[in-house]
CSV table of C-alpha atoms and ligand atoms in Angstrom, one decimal:
chain,number,residue,atom,x,y,z
A,1,MET,CA,-3.4,-8.1,-4.1
A,2,ASN,CA,-0.5,-6.5,-6.0
A,3,ASP,CA,1.8,-3.9,-4.5
A,4,ASP,CA,0.2,-1.0,-6.5
A,5,ILE,CA,-3.3,-1.7,-5.2
A,6,PHE,CA,-2.0,-2.3,-1.7
A,7,HIS,CA,-0.2,1.0,-1.8
A,8,LYS,CA,-3.4,2.8,-3.0
A,9,TYR,CA,-5.5,1.3,-0.2
A,10,CYS,CA,-2.8,2.4,2.4
A,11,GLU,CA,-2.5,5.9,0.9
A,12,ALA,CA,-6.3,6.4,0.9
A,13,GLY,CA,-6.4,5.2,4.5
A,14,ARG,CA,-3.6,7.6,5.6
A,15,ILE,CA,-5.3,10.6,4.0
A,16,ALA,CA,-8.8,9.7,5.4
A,17,ALA,CA,-7.5,9.2,8.9
A,18,LYS,CA,-5.8,12.6,8.8
A,19,ILE,CA,-8.8,14.5,7.4
A,20,LEU,CA,-11.2,12.8,9.8
A,21,ARG,CA,-9.0,13.7,12.8
A,22,GLU,CA,-8.7,17.3,11.8
A,23,GLY,CA,-12.4,17.5,10.8
A,24,ALA,CA,-13.5,16.3,14.3
A,25,GLU,CA,-11.6,19.3,15.8
A,26,GLU,CA,-13.9,21.6,13.9
A,27,ILE,CA,-17.0,20.3,15.7
A,28,ARG,CA,-17.9,22.8,18.5
A,29,ILE,CA,-21.2,24.0,20.0
A,30,GLY,CA,-22.6,26.7,17.7
A,31,THR,CA,-20.7,25.7,14.5
A,32,PRO,CA,-22.9,25.1,11.4
A,33,TYR,CA,-23.1,21.6,10.0
A,34,LEU,CA,-22.6,22.9,6.5
A,35,ALA,CA,-19.3,24.6,7.3
A,36,VAL,CA,-17.8,21.4,8.8
A,37,VAL,CA,-19.1,19.2,5.9
A,38,GLU,CA,-17.8,21.5,3.2
A,39,THR,CA,-14.4,21.9,4.9
A,40,ILE,CA,-13.9,18.2,5.2
A,41,GLU,CA,-15.1,17.3,1.7
A,42,SER,CA,-12.9,20.0,0.1
A,43,ARG,CA,-9.8,18.7,2.1
A,44,VAL,CA,-10.2,15.4,0.3
A,45,THR,CA,-10.0,16.9,-3.1
A,46,GLU,CA,-7.0,19.1,-2.0
A,47,GLU,CA,-5.2,15.9,-1.0
A,48,GLY,CA,-5.8,14.5,-4.5
A,49,ALA,CA,-8.2,11.8,-3.5
A,50,GLY,CA,-11.9,11.4,-4.4
A,51,LEU,CA,-14.9,11.1,-2.1
A,52,ALA,CA,-16.3,7.5,-2.1
A,53,PHE,CA,-19.5,9.0,-0.6
A,54,PRO,CA,-20.7,12.3,0.8
A,55,LEU,CA,-19.4,12.9,4.3
A,56,ASN,CA,-22.0,11.3,6.6
A,57,LEU,CA,-22.8,13.6,9.5
A,58,SER,CA,-25.4,12.0,11.8
A,59,ILE,CA,-26.5,13.4,15.1
A,60,ASN,CA,-27.9,11.7,18.3
A,61,GLU,CA,-30.5,9.0,17.4
A,62,ASP,CA,-29.5,9.2,13.7
A,63,ALA,CA,-26.9,6.5,13.1
A,64,ALA,CA,-26.0,7.0,9.5
A,65,HIS,CA,-26.7,8.5,6.0
A,66,ASP,CA,-27.4,12.1,7.1
A,67,THR,CA,-25.4,14.9,5.6
A,68,ALA,CA,-25.8,18.7,5.2
A,69,SER,CA,-28.6,19.6,2.8
A,70,PRO,CA,-28.2,22.5,0.4
A,71,GLY,CA,-28.3,25.7,2.5
A,72,ASP,CA,-28.5,23.6,5.7
A,73,SER,CA,-29.1,25.9,8.7
A,74,ARG,CA,-28.5,23.4,11.5
A,75,ILE,CA,-25.8,24.1,14.1
A,76,PHE,CA,-24.1,21.8,16.7
A,77,ALA,CA,-25.8,22.0,20.1
A,78,LYS,CA,-24.7,21.1,23.6
A,79,GLY,CA,-25.2,17.4,24.3
A,80,ASP,CA,-25.0,16.3,20.7
A,81,VAL,CA,-23.5,12.9,19.9
A,82,VAL,CA,-22.0,13.6,16.5
A,83,LYS,CA,-21.0,10.8,14.1
A,84,LEU,CA,-18.6,11.7,11.2
A,85,ASP,CA,-18.2,8.9,8.6
A,86,LEU,CA,-15.7,9.6,5.8
A,87,GLY,CA,-15.1,7.5,2.7
A,88,ILE,CA,-12.4,8.5,0.2
A,89,HIS,CA,-10.7,6.7,-2.7
A,90,ILE,CA,-7.6,6.7,-4.8
A,91,ASP,CA,-8.4,5.2,-8.3
A,92,GLY,CA,-11.4,3.6,-6.7
A,93,TYR,CA,-9.6,1.9,-3.8
A,94,ILE,CA,-11.6,3.0,-0.7
A,95,ALA,CA,-10.8,4.0,2.8
A,96,ASP,CA,-13.9,4.1,5.1
A,97,THR,CA,-13.5,5.5,8.6
A,98,ALA,CA,-15.7,7.0,11.2
A,99,MET,CA,-15.6,8.5,14.7
A,100,THR,CA,-17.9,10.1,17.2
A,101,VAL,CA,-17.6,13.5,18.9
A,102,ASP,CA,-19.3,14.0,22.2
A,103,LEU,CA,-20.6,17.5,22.9
A,104,GLY,CA,-22.1,16.4,26.2
A,105,THR,CA,-21.4,13.8,28.8
A,106,ASN,CA,-21.6,10.5,26.8
A,107,SER,CA,-17.9,9.5,26.8
A,108,LEU,CA,-18.8,6.0,27.9
A,109,LEU,CA,-21.1,5.6,24.9
A,110,VAL,CA,-18.3,6.8,22.6
A,111,GLU,CA,-15.8,4.5,24.3
A,112,ALA,CA,-18.2,1.5,23.7
A,113,SER,CA,-18.1,1.6,19.9
A,114,ARG,CA,-14.4,2.5,20.0
A,115,ALA,CA,-13.5,-0.5,22.3
A,116,ALA,CA,-15.7,-2.8,20.2
A,117,LEU,CA,-13.8,-1.8,17.0
A,118,ASP,CA,-10.5,-2.3,18.7
A,119,ALA,CA,-11.5,-5.8,20.0
A,120,ALA,CA,-12.8,-6.9,16.6
A,121,ILE,CA,-9.6,-5.7,14.9
A,122,ARG,CA,-7.5,-7.7,17.4
A,123,ARG,CA,-9.3,-10.9,16.4
A,124,VAL,CA,-8.9,-10.5,12.6
A,125,ARG,CA,-6.7,-13.1,11.0
A,126,PRO,CA,-7.2,-15.8,8.3
A,127,GLY,CA,-9.5,-18.6,9.4
A,128,VAL,CA,-11.5,-16.5,11.9
A,129,SER,CA,-15.3,-16.2,11.1
A,130,VAL,CA,-17.1,-12.9,10.8
A,131,GLY,CA,-19.4,-14.2,13.5
A,132,ASP,CA,-16.4,-14.1,16.0
A,133,LEU,CA,-15.9,-10.5,15.2
A,134,GLY,CA,-19.5,-9.8,15.9
A,135,SER,CA,-19.3,-11.6,19.2
A,136,ALA,CA,-16.3,-9.4,20.3
A,137,ILE,CA,-18.2,-6.2,19.2
A,138,GLN,CA,-21.4,-7.3,21.1
A,139,TYR,CA,-19.5,-8.1,24.3
A,140,GLU,CA,-17.6,-4.8,24.5
A,141,ILE,CA,-20.8,-2.8,23.9
A,142,GLU,CA,-23.1,-4.7,26.2
A,143,SER,CA,-20.5,-4.9,29.0
A,144,ARG,CA,-20.7,-1.1,29.1
A,145,GLY,CA,-24.5,-1.1,29.4
A,146,TYR,CA,-25.4,-0.3,25.7
A,147,ARG,CA,-26.9,-2.2,22.8
A,148,PRO,CA,-25.1,-2.9,19.5
A,149,VAL,CA,-27.1,-1.9,16.4
A,150,SER,CA,-27.8,-5.3,14.9
A,151,ASN,CA,-29.1,-4.2,11.5
A,152,LEU,CA,-26.1,-2.1,10.5
A,153,THR,CA,-22.9,-4.0,9.6
A,154,GLY,CA,-19.3,-3.6,8.4
A,155,HIS,CA,-18.7,-4.5,4.8
A,156,GLY,CA,-16.2,-5.6,2.2
A,157,LEU,CA,-14.7,-3.0,-0.2
A,158,GLY,CA,-13.6,-3.3,-3.8
A,159,GLN,CA,-12.5,-0.9,-6.5
A,160,TYR,CA,-15.3,1.6,-6.8
A,161,VAL,CA,-17.4,-0.8,-4.8
A,162,GLN,CA,-18.4,0.4,-1.4
A,163,HIS,CA,-20.4,-2.6,-0.1
A,164,ARG,CA,-19.6,-6.2,-0.9
A,165,SER,CA,-18.9,-9.4,1.0
A,166,PRO,CA,-17.9,-10.1,3.6
A,167,THR,CA,-20.6,-8.6,5.9
A,168,ILE,CA,-19.3,-8.0,9.4
A,169,PRO,CA,-22.1,-8.2,11.9
A,170,ASN,CA,-22.2,-6.1,15.1
A,171,VAL,CA,-23.6,-9.0,17.1
A,172,GLY,CA,-22.4,-12.6,17.6
A,173,ILE,CA,-23.8,-14.9,14.9
A,174,LYS,CA,-23.0,-18.6,14.3
A,175,GLY,CA,-20.6,-19.2,11.5
A,176,GLY,CA,-20.7,-16.8,8.7
A,177,MET,CA,-17.9,-16.1,6.2
A,178,VAL,CA,-14.3,-17.2,7.1
A,179,LEU,CA,-11.7,-14.5,6.7
A,180,GLU,CA,-8.9,-14.9,4.1
A,181,GLU,CA,-5.6,-13.1,3.5
A,182,GLY,CA,-6.1,-10.2,1.1
A,183,MET,CA,-9.7,-9.4,2.1
A,184,VAL,CA,-10.4,-5.7,2.4
A,185,PHE,CA,-13.3,-4.6,4.6
A,186,ALA,CA,-14.6,-1.9,7.0
A,187,ILE,CA,-15.6,-2.8,10.6
A,188,GLU,CA,-18.1,-0.3,12.0
A,189,PRO,CA,-19.7,-1.0,15.4
A,190,PHE,CA,-22.6,1.2,16.5
A,191,ALA,CA,-23.5,1.4,20.2
A,192,THR,CA,-26.9,2.8,21.2
A,193,THR,CA,-29.0,3.7,24.3
A,194,GLY,CA,-32.0,2.9,22.2
A,195,SER,CA,-33.5,-0.3,20.7
A,196,GLY,CA,-30.5,-1.7,18.9
A,197,ARG,CA,-32.3,-1.5,15.5
A,198,VAL,CA,-32.4,1.4,13.1
A,199,MET,CA,-35.3,2.4,10.8
A,200,GLU,CA,-35.5,4.6,7.8
A,201,LYS,CA,-36.6,8.2,8.3
A,202,THR,CA,-38.2,10.1,5.4
A,203,ARG,CA,-35.2,12.5,5.2
A,204,ARG,CA,-33.1,11.6,2.1
A,205,GLU,CA,-29.9,13.5,1.2
A,206,ILE,CA,-27.8,10.7,-0.3
A,207,TYR,CA,-28.4,8.9,-3.6
A,208,SER,CA,-26.5,6.7,-6.1
A,209,GLN,CA,-27.2,5.8,-9.7
A,210,ILE,CA,-28.2,2.1,-10.2
A,211,SER,CA,-29.2,2.1,-13.9
A,212,PRO,CA,-27.8,3.7,-17.0
A,213,LYS,CA,-31.2,3.8,-18.7
A,214,PRO,CA,-32.0,7.0,-20.5
A,215,VAL,CA,-34.1,9.7,-18.9
A,216,ARG,CA,-36.4,11.9,-20.9
A,217,ILE,CA,-37.1,14.8,-18.5
A,218,PRO,CA,-34.4,17.6,-19.0
A,219,ALA,CA,-34.1,18.2,-15.2
A,220,GLY,CA,-33.4,14.5,-14.7
A,221,ARG,CA,-30.8,14.5,-17.5
A,222,ALA,CA,-29.1,17.5,-15.9
A,223,VAL,CA,-28.8,15.6,-12.6
A,224,LEU,CA,-27.3,12.6,-14.3
A,225,GLU,CA,-24.9,14.7,-16.2
A,226,LYS,CA,-23.6,16.2,-12.9
A,227,ILE,CA,-23.0,12.8,-11.4
A,228,ARG,CA,-21.6,11.0,-14.5
A,229,ASP,CA,-18.1,10.6,-13.0
A,230,ARG,CA,-19.4,9.0,-9.8
A,231,ARG,CA,-19.3,5.5,-11.4
A,232,GLY,CA,-22.2,4.4,-9.3
A,233,LEU,CA,-20.7,5.8,-6.0
A,234,PRO,CA,-23.1,7.7,-3.8
A,235,PHE,CA,-23.6,11.5,-4.1
A,236,SER,CA,-25.5,14.1,-2.1
A,237,ARG,CA,-28.4,16.4,-3.1
A,238,ARG,CA,-26.1,19.2,-2.1
A,239,TRP,CA,-23.5,18.3,-4.8
A,240,VAL,CA,-26.0,18.3,-7.6
A,241,ASN,CA,-26.7,22.0,-7.1
A,242,GLU,CA,-29.8,22.0,-9.4
A,243,LYS,CA,-33.2,23.5,-8.8
A,244,LYS,CA,-36.0,21.3,-7.6
A,245,THR,CA,-33.8,18.4,-6.5
A,246,ASP,CA,-36.5,17.7,-3.9
A,247,ILE,CA,-38.8,16.7,-6.8
A,248,VAL,CA,-36.4,15.4,-9.5
A,249,LEU,CA,-34.3,13.0,-7.3
A,250,PRO,CA,-37.4,11.2,-5.9
A,251,ALA,CA,-38.8,10.9,-9.5
A,252,LEU,CA,-35.5,9.3,-10.6
A,253,VAL,CA,-35.8,6.9,-7.6
A,254,ARG,CA,-39.3,6.0,-8.7
A,255,SER,CA,-38.1,5.2,-12.2
A,256,GLN,CA,-35.4,3.1,-10.7
A,257,VAL,CA,-32.5,5.1,-12.1
A,258,LEU,CA,-31.3,6.2,-8.7
A,259,ARG,CA,-31.5,4.6,-5.2
A,260,ALA,CA,-31.9,6.7,-2.1
A,261,TYR,CA,-30.2,6.2,1.2
A,262,PRO,CA,-32.7,7.4,3.8
A,263,VAL,CA,-31.4,8.6,7.2
A,264,LEU,CA,-31.2,5.5,9.5
A,265,SER,CA,-32.3,6.2,13.1
A,266,ASP,CA,-32.8,4.4,16.4
A,267,ILE,CA,-35.8,5.5,18.5
A,268,PRO,CA,-36.4,9.2,19.1
A,269,GLY,CA,-34.4,10.5,22.1
A,270,SER,CA,-31.9,7.7,21.9
A,271,LEU,CA,-28.1,8.3,21.4
A,272,VAL,CA,-25.9,6.3,19.0
A,273,SER,CA,-22.1,6.2,18.7
A,274,GLN,CA,-20.0,4.8,15.9
A,275,ALA,CA,-16.4,3.9,15.2
A,276,GLU,CA,-15.0,2.5,12.0
A,277,HIS,CA,-11.7,1.5,10.4
A,278,THR,CA,-10.8,-0.1,7.1
A,279,ILE,CA,-8.5,-3.1,7.3
A,280,ILE,CA,-6.6,-5.5,5.0
A,281,VAL,CA,-6.3,-9.1,6.2
A,282,THR,CA,-2.6,-10.3,6.2
A,283,THR,CA,-1.0,-13.7,6.8
A,284,ASP,CA,-1.1,-13.4,10.6
A,285,GLY,CA,-3.5,-10.5,11.4
A,286,CYS,CA,-4.4,-7.3,9.6
A,287,ILE,CA,-3.2,-3.8,8.6
A,288,VAL,CA,-5.5,-1.0,9.6
A,289,THR,CA,-5.3,1.4,6.6
A,290,THR,CA,-7.1,4.2,8.4
A,291,GLY,CA,-5.3,3.7,11.7
B,301,LIG,CO1,-18.6,1.9,6.1
């Protein structure tokens, strides 16, 4: 990795960490989701960075991929376990970081994913396998009485690429990829009071373009025009700001121009916490860009 790229990763990380920390302070009982999401997303542009994906705001049993819908009327309630997952980029070099805000009495659940992340980061160095990171994560979460979410993982990052190898499991697996100097990836443990597996809900707010093939319907063309500068990175229904997105976006998914990211949830009534940092592997350890 050359100095210029390294610098962009670190700068993206610094900005993401600052905005996430400040954004978390905005989360209070009675505050609208939409206000928090819009404030945080506009801070990213003010800092001169781009959004790598819409701010993920997922509550309680929802682990990932929710965000405010257009005109969202939901407000934070007492007892909510609130996950904020922010991805920003500078020239495509991504910082991906997440934290959990507890509006109830679930501080141990929040600590579980946080401690798991710290334990995994302490193990990162060239020659270590991703399975070892997963073991550390699983141990910290289970020793606090929760389950790690086994079908959500950390992921490698590249320029304008939000998910690539290596995959960082949240449970111990045998072997797996061996870490090398210069790898860039996000580690993101999820701790849950539920089953330890997430399933897709029908709610879909986040999409990305997967094919450049032409679209005949004018409403579909209008959507693609709006997201042309995304370079395949995810966008939200809220950003498109066109009429009938609830019909047009699913139609574009059916014709395989877009893919949808359904909300991912553990069982109803369960609670999920998340913590995430982006790291770069160095000769003898790692740098946490979002630390
Ligand atoms: Co991530």
